[in-house]
Amino acid sequence: MKFILLFLFILSFFYSFSFQNQNQNQNLNLKNSRFVEDFYSVSFLNDIKNIPFLNDSNFKVENFTSFDGTIYECFIPEKIGKTNTETNKETNKETKQNEITIPFIDKCFLAQSEENGWSYEVCYKKEVRQFKQVYGFIEWINSLGKFTKDEFTFKDNKIQITQYYESGTFCPEINKPRSLKVNYICLEEENYEEVSQILDTFIISIQETQTCTYEIIIASKFLCDINENTTINENLPFIEIQCFKIGNIFN
């Protein structure tokens, strides 16, 4: 199936890391920290008194500025020995998977099918939509599903991310909602020379495998250097960083 690529919204910068706060996402630039090679999580606290290891001398203090100008003072424990507890294994695995997918966060990828005239919009970990345009106006929109889960596997020693989207627009033909599977794979540039000179990530295939059940393949340069030996090292030390707000550069 051939596709005409409509457009791809790409930001000029990718966030170094994203960390989940209780109420919102905070993005800190840790690029210059020596801890970027370790697995870690960041907790944002309202009060310095809540930091449990303040009396422990085995930590350092660094200030970081988020992309909205908020300044945080962060307490970073010194590395302890390697650990292989089940909790840390799972946390390390999840952290590394999040690191791999940073280039796709808050991105949407679009393409149009030459065969049926439908356009497709894939918004990473959010929703996939199908729509038609007539004279520049959107005539019809179907949701093909909202994100439910993802899986990380390897094929030919290359990582592949499979995402599942459920609960799309109701399909009368099968009497249930539409659903979709999205596969992110390594971009083989020799097969898409012209497009790959402009874009790092784009849709290469859209299929309706069964009535109202779809599969989309997205190829990305960002996945090509990741193999089974380099993706996840479960025995790396895990570091918990505690931060609290101390000001804003714009105030």
Short mmCIF file of C-alpha atoms in Angstrom, two decimals:
data_model
loop_
_atom_site.label_atom_id
_atom_site.label_comp_id
_atom_site.label_asym_id
_atom_site.label_seq_id
_atom_site.Cartn_x
_atom_site.Cartn_y
_atom_site.Cartn_z
CA MET A 1 0.00 0.00 0.00
CA LYS A 2 1.39 3.39 -1.00
CA PHE A 3 0.86 6.52 1.02
CA ILE A 4 1.26 10.23 0.45
CA LEU A 5 2.83 11.81 3.46
CA LEU A 6 0.89 14.93 4.39
CA PHE A 7 2.90 16.42 7.20
CA LEU A 8 4.65 15.55 10.42
CA PHE A 9 4.72 17.83 13.43
CA ILE A 10 8.21 17.69 14.97
CA LEU A 11 9.53 19.97 17.69
CA SER A 12 13.06 21.31 17.20
CA PHE A 13 14.08 20.13 20.64
CA PHE A 14 13.47 16.87 22.46
CA TYR A 15 13.17 16.89 26.24
CA SER A 16 16.10 15.30 28.02
CA PHE A 17 13.85 13.44 30.47
CA SER A 18 10.23 13.68 31.65
CA PHE A 19 9.28 13.09 35.24
CA GLN A 20 5.80 12.63 36.65
CA ASN A 21 4.75 14.87 39.53
CA GLN A 22 1.61 14.23 41.55
CA ASN A 23 -0.31 16.91 39.67
CA GLN A 24 1.66 17.65 36.49
CA ASN A 25 4.68 16.72 34.37
CA GLN A 26 7.89 18.58 35.12
CA ASN A 27 10.76 18.62 32.61
CA LEU A 28 14.25 19.19 33.96
CA ASN A 29 17.33 19.45 31.80
CA LEU A 30 19.77 16.98 33.37
CA LYS A 31 22.01 16.77 30.33
CA ASN A 32 25.05 18.14 32.16
CA SER A 33 24.66 15.89 35.18
CA ARG A 34 26.80 12.79 35.52
CA PHE A 35 23.69 10.92 36.63
CA VAL A 36 22.16 10.73 33.16
CA GLU A 37 23.89 7.38 32.61
CA ASP A 38 22.13 5.91 35.65
CA PHE A 39 18.52 4.94 36.18
CA TYR A 40 16.71 7.37 38.41
CA SER A 41 13.36 8.86 39.34
CA VAL A 42 12.59 12.38 40.49
CA SER A 43 10.07 13.36 43.16
CA PHE A 44 8.92 16.96 43.47
CA LEU A 45 8.19 17.99 47.07
CA ASN A 46 6.54 21.11 48.43
CA ASP A 47 8.70 21.27 51.55
CA ILE A 48 12.38 20.51 52.09
CA LYS A 49 11.44 18.92 55.44
CA ASN A 50 9.88 16.03 53.54
CA ILE A 51 13.20 14.88 52.13
CA PRO A 52 13.94 11.65 54.06
CA PHE A 53 17.74 11.57 53.73
CA LEU A 54 18.57 15.18 54.68
CA ASN A 55 20.68 13.97 57.61
CA ASP A 56 22.63 11.66 55.34
CA SER A 57 25.92 13.12 54.09
CA ASN A 58 26.03 10.84 51.04
CA PHE A 59 24.25 13.18 48.66
CA LYS A 60 25.01 16.28 46.61
CA VAL A 61 22.85 19.32 45.90
CA GLU A 62 22.34 20.69 42.39
CA ASN A 63 19.98 23.28 40.95
CA PHE A 64 18.08 22.59 37.73
CA THR A 65 15.80 24.78 35.65
CA SER A 66 12.70 23.37 33.95
CA PHE A 67 11.63 24.46 30.48
CA ASP A 68 9.05 26.85 31.95
CA GLY A 69 11.74 28.64 33.97
CA THR A 70 11.02 27.04 37.35
CA ILE A 71 14.18 26.56 39.44
CA TYR A 72 14.48 23.39 41.55
CA GLU A 73 17.02 22.46 44.19
CA CYS A 74 17.61 18.73 43.96
CA PHE A 75 19.18 16.37 46.49
CA ILE A 76 20.99 13.58 44.65
CA PRO A 77 22.22 10.55 46.62
CA GLU A 78 25.66 9.26 45.82
CA LYS A 79 25.63 5.95 44.01
CA ILE A 80 25.47 2.90 46.23
CA GLY A 81 26.35 -0.60 45.14
CA LYS A 82 24.60 -2.42 42.34
CA THR A 83 21.23 -3.88 43.16
CA ASN A 84 19.12 -6.54 41.53
CA THR A 85 15.95 -6.48 43.61
CA GLU A 86 12.74 -7.16 41.76
CA THR A 87 11.50 -3.64 42.50
CA ASN A 88 14.58 -2.03 41.03
CA LYS A 89 14.53 -4.34 38.03
CA GLU A 90 11.03 -3.24 37.14
CA THR A 91 11.80 0.43 37.83
CA ASN A 92 15.00 0.29 35.77
CA LYS A 93 13.17 -1.40 32.92
CA GLU A 94 10.38 1.17 32.90
CA THR A 95 12.85 4.06 33.14
CA LYS A 96 14.89 2.78 30.21
CA GLN A 97 11.76 2.24 28.11
CA ASN A 98 10.69 5.81 28.85
CA GLU A 99 14.14 7.02 27.79
CA ILE A 100 13.89 5.14 24.48
CA THR A 101 10.55 6.75 23.64
CA ILE A 102 11.46 10.37 24.51
CA PRO A 103 11.59 11.40 20.79
CA PHE A 104 7.93 10.38 20.37
CA ILE A 105 6.42 12.12 23.41
CA ASP A 106 3.77 14.73 22.49
CA LYS A 107 4.24 13.97 18.78
CA CYS A 108 1.58 13.19 16.17
CA PHE A 109 2.29 11.49 12.85
CA LEU A 110 0.03 11.85 9.81
CA ALA A 111 -0.39 10.17 6.43
CA GLN A 112 -3.01 9.81 3.70
CA SER A 113 -3.94 6.63 1.87
CA GLU A 114 -4.01 6.79 -1.92
CA GLU A 115 -6.40 3.85 -2.05
CA ASN A 116 -9.32 5.11 0.02
CA GLY A 117 -8.64 8.81 0.56
CA TRP A 118 -8.63 8.52 4.34
CA SER A 119 -6.09 10.45 6.37
CA TYR A 120 -4.67 9.03 9.60
CA GLU A 121 -3.34 10.83 12.66
CA VAL A 122 -1.34 8.87 15.25
CA CYS A 123 -0.71 10.77 18.48
CA TYR A 124 1.79 8.86 20.58
CA LYS A 125 0.24 7.20 23.65
CA LYS A 126 -2.95 9.22 23.19
CA GLU A 127 -5.32 8.50 20.31
CA VAL A 128 -5.41 7.50 16.65
CA ARG A 129 -7.94 9.15 14.33
CA GLN A 130 -9.13 8.54 10.79
CA PHE A 131 -10.64 11.42 8.82
CA LYS A 132 -11.51 12.64 5.32
CA GLN A 133 -10.97 16.10 3.90
CA VAL A 134 -13.06 17.72 1.16
CA TYR A 135 -11.75 20.99 -0.27
CA GLY A 136 -9.65 21.47 2.82
CA PHE A 137 -12.46 20.81 5.28
CA ILE A 138 -12.66 17.75 7.50
CA GLU A 139 -15.79 15.85 6.48
CA TRP A 140 -15.71 12.79 8.71
CA ILE A 141 -13.75 11.69 11.78
CA ASN A 142 -13.44 8.25 13.34
CA SER A 143 -11.46 7.45 16.45
CA LEU A 144 -9.59 4.21 15.87
CA GLY A 145 -8.86 3.89 19.57
CA LYS A 146 -7.28 5.38 22.65
CA PHE A 147 -3.99 4.12 24.05
CA THR A 148 -4.21 1.20 26.49
CA LYS A 149 -0.77 -0.45 26.72
CA ASP A 150 2.55 -1.02 24.98
CA GLU A 151 5.08 -3.82 24.61
CA PHE A 152 8.83 -3.76 23.93
CA THR A 153 10.18 -6.70 21.92
CA PHE A 154 13.06 -7.48 19.57
CA LYS A 155 12.98 -8.64 15.96
CA ASP A 156 16.24 -9.33 14.11
CA ASN A 157 18.04 -7.80 17.11
CA LYS A 158 16.20 -4.48 16.63
CA ILE A 159 13.76 -3.09 19.16
CA GLN A 160 10.11 -2.90 18.22
CA ILE A 161 7.47 -1.02 20.22
CA THR A 162 3.92 -2.30 19.87
CA GLN A 163 1.07 -0.15 21.15
CA TYR A 164 -2.58 -1.10 21.51
CA TYR A 165 -5.48 1.32 21.11
CA GLU A 166 -9.04 0.39 22.09
CA SER A 167 -12.53 1.90 22.45
CA GLY A 168 -12.62 3.78 19.16
CA THR A 169 -15.73 4.96 17.31
CA PHE A 170 -18.47 2.32 17.28
CA CYS A 171 -18.42 0.16 14.14
CA PRO A 172 -21.91 -1.07 13.06
CA GLU A 173 -20.46 -3.78 10.81
CA ILE A 174 -18.95 -5.69 13.74
CA ASN A 175 -21.18 -4.25 16.48
CA LYS A 176 -18.26 -3.06 18.62
CA PRO A 177 -15.76 -0.18 18.78
CA ARG A 178 -12.86 0.18 16.40
CA SER A 179 -9.40 -0.91 17.59
CA LEU A 180 -5.83 -0.58 16.41
CA LYS A 181 -2.26 -1.79 16.81
CA VAL A 182 0.69 0.53 16.13
CA ASN A 183 4.20 -0.83 15.59
CA TYR A 184 7.25 1.43 15.90
CA ILE A 185 10.27 -0.06 14.10
CA CYS A 186 13.75 0.93 12.93
CA LEU A 187 13.76 3.10 9.81
CA GLU A 188 15.69 1.42 7.00
CA GLU A 189 16.74 4.61 5.24
CA GLU A 190 17.70 2.94 1.97
CA ASN A 191 14.03 2.05 1.43
CA TYR A 192 12.81 5.61 2.01
CA GLU A 193 15.72 7.75 0.89
CA GLU A 194 13.83 10.92 -0.08
CA VAL A 195 11.56 11.09 2.95
CA SER A 196 14.25 10.04 5.44
CA GLN A 197 16.38 13.02 4.41
CA ILE A 198 13.64 15.28 5.79
CA LEU A 199 11.96 13.28 8.55
CA ASP A 200 13.29 11.11 11.37
CA THR A 201 9.98 9.33 12.03
CA PHE A 202 6.96 8.73 9.77
CA ILE A 203 4.14 6.32 8.90
CA ILE A 204 5.10 3.71 6.31
CA SER A 205 2.07 1.39 6.35
CA ILE A 206 -1.64 1.45 7.21
CA GLN A 207 -3.81 -1.64 6.91
CA GLU A 208 -7.33 -2.62 7.87
CA THR A 209 -6.48 -6.19 8.84
CA GLN A 210 -10.11 -7.00 9.66
CA THR A 211 -13.28 -4.95 9.49
CA CYS A 212 -12.75 -1.91 11.74
CA THR A 213 -9.48 -3.39 13.06
CA TYR A 214 -6.32 -1.63 11.94
CA GLU A 215 -2.55 -1.86 12.01
CA ILE A 216 -0.15 1.03 11.45
CA ILE A 217 3.63 0.82 11.12
CA ILE A 218 5.79 3.82 11.98
CA ALA A 219 9.50 3.79 11.14
CA SER A 220 12.00 5.84 13.15
CA LYS A 221 15.74 6.45 13.02
CA PHE A 222 15.74 6.69 16.82
CA LEU A 223 15.17 2.95 17.20
CA CYS A 224 17.94 1.69 14.92
CA ASP A 225 20.84 1.79 17.40
CA ILE A 226 19.00 -0.07 20.15
CA ASN A 227 19.45 -3.84 20.36
CA GLU A 228 19.07 -6.56 22.96
CA ASN A 229 22.51 -5.85 24.42
CA THR A 230 22.10 -2.11 24.82
CA THR A 231 18.51 -1.45 25.83
CA ILE A 232 17.94 -2.55 29.39
CA ASN A 233 20.55 -3.41 32.01
CA GLU A 234 18.53 -4.48 35.03
CA ASN A 235 21.51 -4.48 37.40
CA LEU A 236 22.40 -0.80 37.10
CA PRO A 237 22.01 1.17 40.33
CA PHE A 238 18.77 3.03 40.84
CA ILE A 239 18.87 6.58 42.21
CA GLU A 240 15.95 8.44 43.73
CA ILE A 241 16.28 12.23 43.43
CA GLN A 242 14.24 14.60 45.61
CA CYS A 243 13.60 18.16 44.38
CA PHE A 244 11.69 21.19 45.60
CA LYS A 245 10.87 24.53 43.99
CA ILE A 246 12.98 27.54 44.98
CA GLY A 247 12.01 30.15 42.38
CA ASN A 248 11.56 31.09 38.73
CA ILE A 249 14.02 32.79 36.39
CA PHE A 250 11.25 34.95 34.93
CA ASN A 251 10.20 36.43 38.29
#
